[in-house]
Amino acid sequence: MHDIRFAVLGTGGIGRRALDVSREKPGLLPVAACDRNGIAIDHDGLDVDELLAATEGNVASDGGAAVKQHGAGAGVVASAQARSTETPIEDIIAESDAIDAVLIALPNLEHDFIPRVAERFTGAGYEGVLVDVLKRSRVIGMLDGRADSFEESGITFVCGAGATPGFLTGAAALAAQSFVEIESVEIHWGVGLKSGYEDNRGTVREDIAHLPGYDIETARELTDEEIEGIVDEHDGVIEFEEMEHADDVLLERAGICDADDVSVGGILDVRSDEKPTTTTVSVTGRTFDGEHATNTFELGDETSMAANVNGPALGYLKAGVQRNRAGEYGVFGPADLMPEF
Ligand SMILES: NC(=O)c1ccc[n+]([C@@H]2O[C@H](COP(=O)([O-])OP(=O)(O)OC[C@H]3O[C@@H](n4cnc5c(N)ncnc54)[C@H](O)[C@@H]3O)[C@@H](O)[C@H]2O)c1
């Protein structure tokens, strides 16, 4: 039985794959999807096969010149189920009475963009679940600052619910259970994206903002050619250290450790699907009986970014719906919930 009707905001690299993964997750019925230029809605369930086929290689991200366009229109409007609109998010909000949960797979190149999108749902009196896969630590505080209005509206907001933060934050919370004091949490990720920048625009651009000499503002202004240039300079393999990933504040928020004890780094290969390094979460701490040890959680190298972001995002969405139906509203992080399968 499909008892969770959900929408996806953003049908780029992440949003399209969320729809794809949802086909194999029991209980989920995708009823709406939008990108910057279009919207597809069918309350009986979208035809995901058709939508994915129509948007393959046609993931209109920002209307820029380099967007791949293989169909009649750019992005979601290439689907027979979609129509073009200048107000995609409002159009979904207008139908949100019949939507249980919304996965926000939008870029996060302005820190307050996702909080502002959430405000639009609150303003319309939405009662349901919002889930995002945002990365930046500072955005969590902005969402926490709106917790009262989410509670008043009847919204259960699950924030930072992708891979990192998200899945790996939850793994750290579990790995911490052997200890009574946590000394450090080290998250080191490896991602191979043969589909490259073209199919993962938000992800790659936002990661570049973590490189020395860049920030979110400068990354936002880069042209597609400049991004391709940075990728070329690194021969397609870019290494990141001390990233501002919200795993730190989300673990602190859950009472597990101080944000300062958490470090996140990783290696992104934009030219190969093979991971350049194994993704690990290492939690070091002291046990009640005085031992020091490190518990390590490791992902299989064959698991793709798409699997590790979207499986958990939809799993947390399901957990959020359960909370929402039990009348629990406000802001939840991935260390506060166990994702459902
Ligand atoms: N937490 C994690 O583990 C994790 C991992 C990967 C990506 N992400 C995040 O996921 C997000 C999406 O990444 P992506 O690679 O899919 O990006 P993308 O650029 O490929 O796709 C973004 C989509 O959002 C749409 N969009 C942009 N502005 C819009 C607007 N105003 N209204 C409606 N639609 C709009 C675009 O048209 C596009 O469909 C990024 O913020 C990225 O950092 C998180």
CSV table of C-alpha atoms and ligand atoms in Angstrom, one decimal:
chain,number,residue,atom,x,y,z
A,1,MET,CA,0.0,0.0,0.0
A,2,HIS,CA,1.3,3.5,-0.9
A,3,ASP,CA,0.3,5.5,2.1
A,4,ILE,CA,2.9,8.3,1.9
A,5,ARG,CA,2.3,10.7,-0.9
A,6,PHE,CA,5.4,12.8,-1.5
A,7,ALA,CA,6.8,15.6,-3.6
A,8,VAL,CA,10.3,16.4,-4.7
A,9,LEU,CA,11.4,20.0,-5.1
A,10,GLY,CA,14.3,20.0,-7.6
A,11,THR,CA,14.8,17.3,-10.2
A,12,GLY,CA,18.5,17.7,-10.7
A,13,GLY,CA,21.1,15.1,-9.9
A,14,ILE,CA,19.6,14.3,-6.5
A,15,GLY,CA,15.9,14.8,-7.1
A,16,ARG,CA,15.7,12.6,-10.2
A,17,ARG,CA,17.5,9.8,-8.4
A,18,ALA,CA,15.2,10.2,-5.3
A,19,LEU,CA,12.3,9.5,-7.7
A,20,ASP,CA,14.2,6.5,-9.1
A,21,VAL,CA,15.0,5.0,-5.6
A,22,SER,CA,11.4,5.6,-4.4
A,23,ARG,CA,10.2,3.0,-6.8
A,24,GLU,CA,11.9,0.4,-4.7
A,25,LYS,CA,10.9,1.7,-1.3
A,26,PRO,CA,7.6,0.3,-0.1
A,27,GLY,CA,4.8,2.7,0.8
A,28,LEU,CA,6.0,5.8,-1.1
A,29,LEU,CA,3.9,7.4,-3.9
A,30,PRO,CA,5.6,10.3,-5.7
A,31,VAL,CA,2.8,12.7,-6.6
A,32,ALA,CA,4.6,15.9,-7.6
A,33,ALA,CA,8.0,17.1,-8.8
A,34,CYS,CA,9.3,20.4,-9.9
A,35,ASP,CA,12.4,22.2,-11.1
A,36,ARG,CA,13.1,25.8,-11.7
A,37,ASN,CA,10.9,25.9,-14.9
A,38,GLY,CA,8.2,23.3,-14.6
A,39,ILE,CA,6.1,21.1,-12.5
A,40,ALA,CA,4.5,17.6,-12.8
A,41,ILE,CA,1.6,16.7,-10.5
A,42,ASP,CA,-0.6,13.7,-10.4
A,43,HIS,CA,-2.3,12.8,-7.2
A,44,ASP,CA,-2.7,9.2,-8.4
A,45,GLY,CA,1.0,8.9,-8.7
A,46,LEU,CA,3.5,10.2,-11.2
A,47,ASP,CA,4.7,7.9,-14.0
A,48,VAL,CA,8.3,7.9,-12.8
A,49,ASP,CA,9.6,5.8,-15.8
A,50,GLU,CA,8.2,8.4,-18.2
A,51,LEU,CA,9.5,11.4,-16.2
A,52,LEU,CA,13.0,9.9,-15.8
A,53,ALA,CA,13.2,9.0,-19.5
A,54,ALA,CA,12.0,12.4,-20.6
A,55,THR,CA,14.5,14.3,-18.3
A,56,GLU,CA,17.5,12.0,-18.9
A,57,GLY,CA,20.4,14.2,-20.0
A,58,ASN,CA,18.1,17.2,-19.8
A,59,VAL,CA,18.5,18.4,-16.2
A,60,ALA,CA,17.8,22.1,-16.5
A,61,SER,CA,19.6,23.5,-13.5
A,62,ASP,CA,20.0,27.2,-13.7
A,63,GLY,CA,18.9,28.1,-17.1
A,64,GLY,CA,22.6,28.6,-18.0
A,65,ALA,CA,23.8,28.1,-21.6
A,66,ALA,CA,25.6,24.9,-20.9
A,67,VAL,CA,22.5,23.0,-19.7
A,68,LYS,CA,22.1,19.8,-21.6
A,69,GLN,CA,18.9,19.8,-23.6
A,70,HIS,CA,17.9,16.7,-25.5
A,71,GLY,CA,14.2,17.0,-25.3
A,72,ALA,CA,11.6,19.5,-26.5
A,73,GLY,CA,12.1,21.7,-23.4
A,74,ALA,CA,14.6,21.9,-20.6
A,75,GLY,CA,14.2,19.9,-17.4
A,76,VAL,CA,11.0,18.5,-16.1
A,77,VAL,CA,8.8,20.2,-18.8
A,78,ALA,CA,10.2,17.6,-21.2
A,79,SER,CA,7.9,15.1,-19.5
A,80,ALA,CA,4.4,14.7,-20.9
A,81,GLN,CA,3.1,14.9,-17.3
A,82,ALA,CA,4.6,18.4,-16.8
A,83,ARG,CA,3.7,21.9,-17.6
A,84,SER,CA,5.9,25.0,-17.5
A,85,THR,CA,5.5,27.5,-14.7
A,86,GLU,CA,7.2,30.5,-13.3
A,87,THR,CA,6.1,29.6,-9.8
A,88,PRO,CA,7.0,25.9,-9.3
A,89,ILE,CA,7.3,25.9,-5.5
A,90,GLU,CA,4.0,27.9,-5.0
A,91,ASP,CA,2.3,25.5,-7.4
A,92,ILE,CA,3.3,22.5,-5.3
A,93,ILE,CA,2.3,24.4,-2.1
A,94,ALA,CA,-1.1,25.0,-3.6
A,95,GLU,CA,-1.6,21.2,-3.8
A,96,SER,CA,0.1,20.4,-0.5
A,97,ASP,CA,-3.1,19.5,1.4
A,98,ALA,CA,-2.8,16.2,-0.5
A,99,ILE,CA,0.9,15.8,0.1
A,100,ASP,CA,2.3,14.0,3.2
A,101,ALA,CA,6.0,14.8,2.7
A,102,VAL,CA,8.2,17.0,0.6
A,103,LEU,CA,11.8,16.2,-0.2
A,104,ILE,CA,13.8,19.4,-0.8
A,105,ALA,CA,16.5,18.6,-3.3
A,106,LEU,CA,17.2,22.2,-4.2
A,107,PRO,CA,20.7,23.8,-4.4
A,108,ASN,CA,21.9,25.6,-1.3
A,109,LEU,CA,23.9,28.4,-2.8
A,110,GLU,CA,22.3,31.0,-0.6
A,111,HIS,CA,22.4,29.9,3.0
A,112,ASP,CA,18.8,31.0,3.8
A,113,PHE,CA,17.2,29.6,0.6
A,114,ILE,CA,16.0,26.4,2.1
A,115,PRO,CA,14.8,28.1,5.3
A,116,ARG,CA,12.9,30.6,3.1
A,117,VAL,CA,11.3,27.8,1.1
A,118,ALA,CA,10.2,26.2,4.4
A,119,GLU,CA,8.7,29.5,5.5
A,120,ARG,CA,6.5,29.5,2.4
A,121,PHE,CA,5.1,26.1,3.4
A,122,THR,CA,4.5,27.4,7.0
A,123,GLY,CA,2.9,30.6,5.6
A,124,ALA,CA,0.4,28.4,3.6
A,125,GLY,CA,-0.5,26.4,6.7
A,126,TYR,CA,1.1,23.2,5.4
A,127,GLU,CA,0.8,20.3,7.9
A,128,GLY,CA,3.2,17.6,6.9
A,129,VAL,CA,6.9,16.6,6.6
A,130,LEU,CA,9.7,18.6,5.1
A,131,VAL,CA,13.1,16.9,4.5
A,132,ASP,CA,16.2,18.5,3.2
A,133,VAL,CA,19.7,17.2,2.2
A,134,LEU,CA,21.5,20.4,2.9
A,135,LYS,CA,25.1,20.4,3.9
A,136,ARG,CA,26.1,23.6,5.6
A,137,SER,CA,26.3,23.8,9.4
A,138,ARG,CA,25.0,27.4,9.7
A,139,VAL,CA,21.7,26.5,8.0
A,140,ILE,CA,20.7,24.2,10.9
A,141,GLY,CA,20.6,27.2,13.3
A,142,MET,CA,18.4,29.1,10.8
A,143,LEU,CA,15.9,26.2,10.8
A,144,ASP,CA,16.0,25.8,14.6
A,145,GLY,CA,15.2,29.5,14.7
A,146,ARG,CA,12.0,28.7,12.9
A,147,ALA,CA,11.1,25.7,15.0
A,148,ASP,CA,8.2,27.4,16.8
A,149,SER,CA,6.5,28.3,13.5
A,150,PHE,CA,7.0,24.7,12.3
A,151,GLU,CA,5.4,23.4,15.5
A,152,GLU,CA,2.5,25.8,15.2
A,153,SER,CA,1.9,24.8,11.6
A,154,GLY,CA,2.1,21.1,12.3
A,155,ILE,CA,5.4,20.6,10.3
A,156,THR,CA,7.9,17.9,11.1
A,157,PHE,CA,11.2,19.1,9.5
A,158,VAL,CA,14.0,16.6,9.1
A,159,CYS,CA,17.1,18.6,8.3
A,160,GLY,CA,20.5,17.5,6.9
A,161,ALA,CA,19.1,14.1,5.9
A,162,GLY,CA,21.3,13.1,3.0
A,163,ALA,CA,24.6,11.1,3.2
A,164,THR,CA,26.8,13.6,5.0
A,165,PRO,CA,25.2,15.1,6.9
A,166,GLY,CA,22.5,12.5,7.3
A,167,PHE,CA,23.3,8.8,7.0
A,168,LEU,CA,26.9,9.3,8.3
A,169,THR,CA,25.7,11.5,11.2
A,170,GLY,CA,23.3,8.8,12.2
A,171,ALA,CA,26.1,6.2,11.9
A,172,ALA,CA,28.3,8.3,14.2
A,173,ALA,CA,25.5,8.6,16.7
A,174,LEU,CA,25.2,4.8,16.8
A,175,ALA,CA,29.0,4.2,16.9
A,176,ALA,CA,29.1,6.6,19.9
A,177,GLN,CA,27.0,4.3,22.0
A,178,SER,CA,30.0,2.2,23.3
A,179,PHE,CA,31.4,5.3,24.9
A,180,VAL,CA,30.6,7.6,27.8
A,181,GLU,CA,32.8,10.4,26.4
A,182,ILE,CA,33.5,11.2,22.7
A,183,GLU,CA,36.9,12.5,21.8
A,184,SER,CA,36.6,12.8,18.1
A,185,VAL,CA,34.3,12.0,15.1
A,186,GLU,CA,36.1,11.8,11.8
A,187,ILE,CA,34.1,11.5,8.6
A,188,HIS,CA,36.0,10.9,5.4
A,189,TRP,CA,34.0,10.4,2.3
A,190,GLY,CA,34.9,9.2,-1.2
A,191,VAL,CA,32.5,9.9,-4.1
A,192,GLY,CA,32.9,8.9,-7.7
A,193,LEU,CA,30.7,10.7,-10.2
A,194,LYS,CA,31.3,9.7,-13.7
A,195,SER,CA,28.2,11.6,-14.7
A,196,GLY,CA,30.3,14.6,-13.8
A,197,TYR,CA,29.4,18.3,-13.2
A,198,GLU,CA,26.8,18.4,-15.9
A,199,ASP,CA,24.5,15.9,-14.0
A,200,ASN,CA,25.4,17.0,-10.5
A,201,ARG,CA,25.6,20.7,-10.7
A,202,GLY,CA,24.5,21.8,-7.3
A,203,THR,CA,26.6,19.1,-5.6
A,204,VAL,CA,29.8,20.0,-7.4
A,205,ARG,CA,29.4,23.7,-7.3
A,206,GLU,CA,28.7,23.7,-3.5
A,207,ASP,CA,31.6,21.4,-2.9
A,208,ILE,CA,33.9,23.8,-4.7
A,209,ALA,CA,32.8,26.5,-2.2
A,210,HIS,CA,34.8,24.4,0.4
A,211,LEU,CA,38.1,24.7,-1.5
A,212,PRO,CA,40.7,27.2,-0.2
A,213,GLY,CA,40.1,30.6,-1.8
A,214,TYR,CA,36.4,30.0,-2.4
A,215,ASP,CA,33.2,30.5,-0.5
A,216,ILE,CA,29.5,30.1,-1.2
A,217,GLU,CA,29.3,33.6,-2.8
A,218,THR,CA,32.3,33.1,-5.1
A,219,ALA,CA,31.2,29.6,-6.0
A,220,ARG,CA,27.7,30.9,-6.9
A,221,GLU,CA,29.2,33.4,-9.3
A,222,LEU,CA,31.4,30.9,-11.2
A,223,THR,CA,30.4,30.2,-14.8
A,224,ASP,CA,29.9,26.6,-15.9
A,225,GLU,CA,33.2,26.9,-17.9
A,226,GLU,CA,35.1,28.1,-14.8
A,227,ILE,CA,33.8,25.1,-12.9
A,228,GLU,CA,34.9,22.8,-15.7
A,229,GLY,CA,38.3,24.6,-15.5
A,230,ILE,CA,38.6,23.9,-11.7
A,231,VAL,CA,37.7,20.3,-12.3
A,232,ASP,CA,40.4,20.1,-15.1
A,233,GLU,CA,43.0,21.8,-12.9
A,234,HIS,CA,42.5,18.9,-10.4
A,235,ASP,CA,42.5,16.3,-13.1
A,236,GLY,CA,39.0,15.5,-12.1
A,237,VAL,CA,39.9,14.5,-8.5
A,238,ILE,CA,39.3,17.2,-5.8
A,239,GLU,CA,40.2,16.7,-2.2
A,240,PHE,CA,38.5,18.6,0.6
A,241,GLU,CA,39.5,19.2,4.2
A,242,GLU,CA,37.7,20.7,7.2
A,243,MET,CA,34.5,21.1,5.4
A,244,GLU,CA,31.6,23.1,6.9
A,245,HIS,CA,29.3,20.1,7.0
A,246,ALA,CA,26.4,20.1,9.5
A,247,ASP,CA,27.4,16.7,11.0
A,248,ASP,CA,29.1,18.8,13.7
A,249,VAL,CA,26.2,20.8,14.8
A,250,LEU,CA,23.8,17.9,14.4
A,251,LEU,CA,25.9,15.7,16.7
A,252,GLU,CA,26.2,18.5,19.2
A,253,ARG,CA,22.5,19.2,19.0
A,254,ALA,CA,21.8,15.5,19.8
A,255,GLY,CA,24.1,15.8,22.9
A,256,ILE,CA,26.8,13.4,21.5
A,257,CYS,CA,29.8,15.6,21.3
A,258,ASP,CA,31.0,19.1,20.8
A,259,ALA,CA,30.8,20.4,17.2
A,260,ASP,CA,34.5,21.2,17.4
A,261,ASP,CA,35.3,17.5,17.9
A,262,VAL,CA,33.8,16.6,14.5
A,263,SER,CA,35.8,16.9,11.2
A,264,VAL,CA,34.6,16.2,7.7
A,265,GLY,CA,36.7,15.8,4.6
A,266,GLY,CA,36.6,13.8,1.4
A,267,ILE,CA,37.7,13.1,-2.1
A,268,LEU,CA,35.5,13.7,-5.2
A,269,ASP,CA,36.3,12.1,-8.5
A,270,VAL,CA,34.2,13.7,-11.2
A,271,ARG,CA,35.5,11.4,-13.9
A,272,SER,CA,35.1,7.9,-12.6
A,273,ASP,CA,32.3,6.1,-10.9
A,274,GLU,CA,34.9,4.3,-8.8
A,275,LYS,CA,35.3,5.8,-5.3
A,276,PRO,CA,38.7,7.5,-4.9
A,277,THR,CA,38.7,6.4,-1.2
A,278,THR,CA,36.4,4.4,1.1
A,279,THR,CA,33.9,6.4,3.0
A,280,THR,CA,34.4,5.9,6.8
A,281,VAL,CA,33.1,7.3,10.0
A,282,SER,CA,35.5,6.9,12.9
A,283,VAL,CA,34.3,7.7,16.4
A,284,THR,CA,36.9,7.7,19.2
A,285,GLY,CA,36.0,7.8,22.8
A,286,ARG,CA,36.3,6.5,26.3
A,287,THR,CA,34.3,3.7,27.6
A,288,PHE,CA,32.7,3.6,31.1
A,289,ASP,CA,35.4,1.2,32.2
A,290,GLY,CA,38.3,3.4,31.1
A,291,GLU,CA,39.3,2.0,27.7
A,292,HIS,CA,39.9,4.2,24.7
A,293,ALA,CA,38.9,2.9,21.3
A,294,THR,CA,37.7,3.8,17.8
A,295,ASN,CA,34.5,2.4,16.4
A,296,THR,CA,34.5,2.6,12.6
A,297,PHE,CA,31.6,2.5,10.2
A,298,GLU,CA,32.5,1.9,6.5
A,299,LEU,CA,30.4,2.0,3.4
A,300,GLY,CA,30.9,-0.5,0.6
A,301,ASP,CA,32.9,1.0,-2.2
A,302,GLU,CA,30.2,-0.1,-4.7
A,303,THR,CA,27.5,2.1,-3.1
A,304,SER,CA,27.1,5.3,-5.1
A,305,MET,CA,26.4,8.8,-3.9
A,306,ALA,CA,22.9,8.5,-5.3
A,307,ALA,CA,22.3,5.4,-3.2
A,308,ASN,CA,23.8,6.9,-0.1
A,309,VAL,CA,22.0,10.2,-0.3
A,310,ASN,CA,18.6,9.1,-1.5
A,311,GLY,CA,18.1,5.9,0.4
A,312,PRO,CA,18.6,7.7,3.7
A,313,ALA,CA,16.7,10.8,2.6
A,314,LEU,CA,13.6,8.7,1.8
A,315,GLY,CA,14.2,6.6,4.9
A,316,TYR,CA,14.3,9.8,7.1
A,317,LEU,CA,11.2,11.0,5.2
A,318,LYS,CA,9.4,7.9,6.3
A,319,ALA,CA,10.5,8.3,9.9
A,320,GLY,CA,9.4,11.9,9.7
A,321,VAL,CA,5.9,10.9,8.5
A,322,GLN,CA,5.6,8.5,11.4
A,323,ARG,CA,6.5,11.4,13.9
A,324,ASN,CA,4.2,13.8,12.1
A,325,ARG,CA,1.3,11.3,12.3
A,326,ALA,CA,2.0,10.9,16.0
A,327,GLY,CA,1.7,14.7,16.4
A,328,GLU,CA,5.4,15.5,16.9
A,329,TYR,CA,6.4,18.7,15.1
A,330,GLY,CA,9.5,20.9,15.0
A,331,VAL,CA,13.0,20.3,13.8
A,332,PHE,CA,14.7,16.9,13.9
A,333,GLY,CA,18.2,16.0,12.9
A,334,PRO,CA,19.5,12.7,11.6
A,335,ALA,CA,21.0,11.8,14.9
A,336,ASP,CA,17.5,12.2,16.6
A,337,LEU,CA,15.7,9.7,14.3
A,338,MET,CA,16.3,6.2,12.9
A,339,PRO,CA,15.6,6.2,9.2
A,340,GLU,CA,13.0,3.6,8.0
A,341,PHE,CA,13.6,1.1,5.2
B,1,LIG,N1,23.7,15.8,2.2
B,1,LIG,C1,24.3,15.1,1.2
B,1,LIG,O1,24.9,14.1,1.4
B,1,LIG,C2,24.2,15.7,-0.2
B,1,LIG,C3,24.9,15.0,-1.2
B,1,LIG,C4,24.8,15.4,-2.5
B,1,LIG,C5,24.1,16.6,-2.8
B,1,LIG,N2,23.5,17.3,-1.8
B,1,LIG,C6,22.8,18.5,-2.0
B,1,LIG,O2,21.6,18.3,-2.8
B,1,LIG,C7,21.3,19.5,-3.4
B,1,LIG,C8,20.9,19.3,-4.9
B,1,LIG,O3,22.1,18.9,-5.6
B,1,LIG,P1,22.0,18.5,-7.2
B,1,LIG,O4,23.4,18.0,-7.6
B,1,LIG,O5,20.8,17.6,-7.4
B,1,LIG,O6,21.7,19.9,-7.8
B,1,LIG,P2,21.2,20.2,-9.3
B,1,LIG,O7,21.7,21.6,-9.6
B,1,LIG,O8,21.6,19.1,-10.2
B,1,LIG,O9,19.6,20.3,-9.2
B,1,LIG,C9,19.0,21.3,-8.5
B,1,LIG,C10,17.5,21.3,-9.0
B,1,LIG,O10,16.8,22.3,-8.3
B,1,LIG,C11,16.0,23.1,-9.3
B,1,LIG,N3,15.9,24.5,-8.8
B,1,LIG,C12,16.8,25.4,-8.5
B,1,LIG,N4,16.3,26.5,-8.1
B,1,LIG,C13,15.0,26.3,-8.1
B,1,LIG,C14,13.8,27.1,-7.7
B,1,LIG,N5,14.0,28.4,-7.3
B,1,LIG,N6,12.6,26.6,-7.8
B,1,LIG,C15,12.4,25.3,-8.2
B,1,LIG,N7,13.4,24.5,-8.5
B,1,LIG,C16,14.7,25.0,-8.5
B,1,LIG,C17,16.8,23.0,-10.5
B,1,LIG,O11,16.0,23.4,-11.7
B,1,LIG,C18,17.3,21.6,-10.5
B,1,LIG,O12,16.3,20.7,-11.0
B,1,LIG,C19,22.5,20.4,-3.3
B,1,LIG,O13,22.2,21.4,-2.3
B,1,LIG,C20,23.6,19.5,-2.8
B,1,LIG,O14,24.6,20.1,-2.0
B,1,LIG,C21,23.5,16.8,-0.5
